[in-house]
């Protein structure tokens, strides 16, 4: 038998995911600021692209959080 779907902590989980992703964006930016001269241009571009994807994910997660918080 399948487990019942428990969504009671969805808003909290989304909030934690947002916080973790924001930290990753900041950590990556800090890394680039400190080590840009030591890494290849390709790696810099990959890290910047990854951060852009994270920022888009944060935007989506914030909308999802609001939807969950309003339920």
Tab-separated table of N, CA and C in Angstrom, residues 17-18 21-22 25 48-64:
chain	number	residue	atom	x	y	z
A	17	UNK	N	14.890	25.145	0.950
A	17	UNK	CA	15.511	25.002	-0.363
A	17	UNK	C	15.918	26.366	-0.914
A	18	UNK	N	15.060	27.356	-0.744
A	18	UNK	CA	15.381	28.718	-1.189
A	18	UNK	C	16.629	29.222	-0.461
A	21	UNK	N	19.758	27.486	-1.724
A	21	UNK	CA	20.109	27.902	-3.086
A	21	UNK	C	20.691	29.306	-3.083
A	22	UNK	N	20.131	30.202	-2.279
A	22	UNK	CA	20.684	31.553	-2.161
A	22	UNK	C	22.125	31.478	-1.652
A	25	UNK	N	24.422	30.433	-4.473
A	25	UNK	CA	24.664	31.552	-5.389
A	25	UNK	C	25.746	32.456	-4.803
A	48	UNK	N	28.966	30.959	-13.849
A	48	UNK	CA	28.015	32.063	-14.009
A	48	UNK	C	26.682	31.546	-14.539
A	49	UNK	N	26.736	30.619	-15.489
A	49	UNK	CA	25.519	30.037	-16.039
A	49	UNK	C	24.758	29.260	-14.956
A	50	UNK	N	25.488	28.525	-14.162
A	50	UNK	CA	24.864	27.765	-13.076
A	50	UNK	C	24.165	28.710	-12.102
A	51	UNK	N	24.820	29.842	-11.792
A	51	UNK	CA	24.199	30.805	-10.877
A	51	UNK	C	22.941	31.420	-11.483
A	52	UNK	N	22.952	31.669	-12.791
A	52	UNK	CA	21.746	32.197	-13.436
A	52	UNK	C	20.603	31.189	-13.331
A	53	UNK	N	20.916	29.923	-13.539
A	53	UNK	CA	19.891	28.876	-13.383
A	53	UNK	C	19.373	28.834	-11.956
A	54	UNK	N	20.262	28.986	-11.003
A	54	UNK	CA	19.847	28.979	-9.595
A	54	UNK	C	18.933	30.159	-9.305
A	55	UNK	N	19.246	31.328	-9.848
A	55	UNK	CA	18.418	32.511	-9.617
A	55	UNK	C	17.017	32.311	-10.192
A	56	UNK	N	16.933	31.678	-11.362
A	56	UNK	CA	15.630	31.378	-11.938
A	56	UNK	C	14.870	30.383	-11.064
A	57	UNK	N	15.593	29.403	-10.534
A	57	UNK	CA	14.965	28.419	-9.648
A	57	UNK	C	14.448	29.088	-8.383
A	58	UNK	N	15.212	30.025	-7.849
A	58	UNK	CA	14.782	30.744	-6.643
A	58	UNK	C	13.487	31.486	-6.919
A	59	UNK	N	13.402	32.130	-8.069
A	59	UNK	CA	12.190	32.856	-8.433
A	59	UNK	C	10.986	31.914	-8.478
A	60	UNK	N	11.163	30.769	-9.098
A	60	UNK	CA	10.076	29.778	-9.166
A	60	UNK	C	9.719	29.238	-7.790
A	61	UNK	N	10.729	28.984	-6.986
A	61	UNK	CA	10.488	28.462	-5.643
A	61	UNK	C	9.741	29.472	-4.777
A	62	UNK	N	10.038	30.748	-4.948
A	62	UNK	CA	9.333	31.777	-4.171
A	62	UNK	C	7.849	31.786	-4.518
A	63	UNK	N	7.544	31.615	-5.804
A	63	UNK	CA	6.145	31.551	-6.215
A	63	UNK	C	5.475	30.306	-5.635
A	64	UNK	N	6.181	29.197	-5.692
A	64	UNK	CA	5.646	27.950	-5.140
A	64	UNK	C	5.435	28.080	-3.626
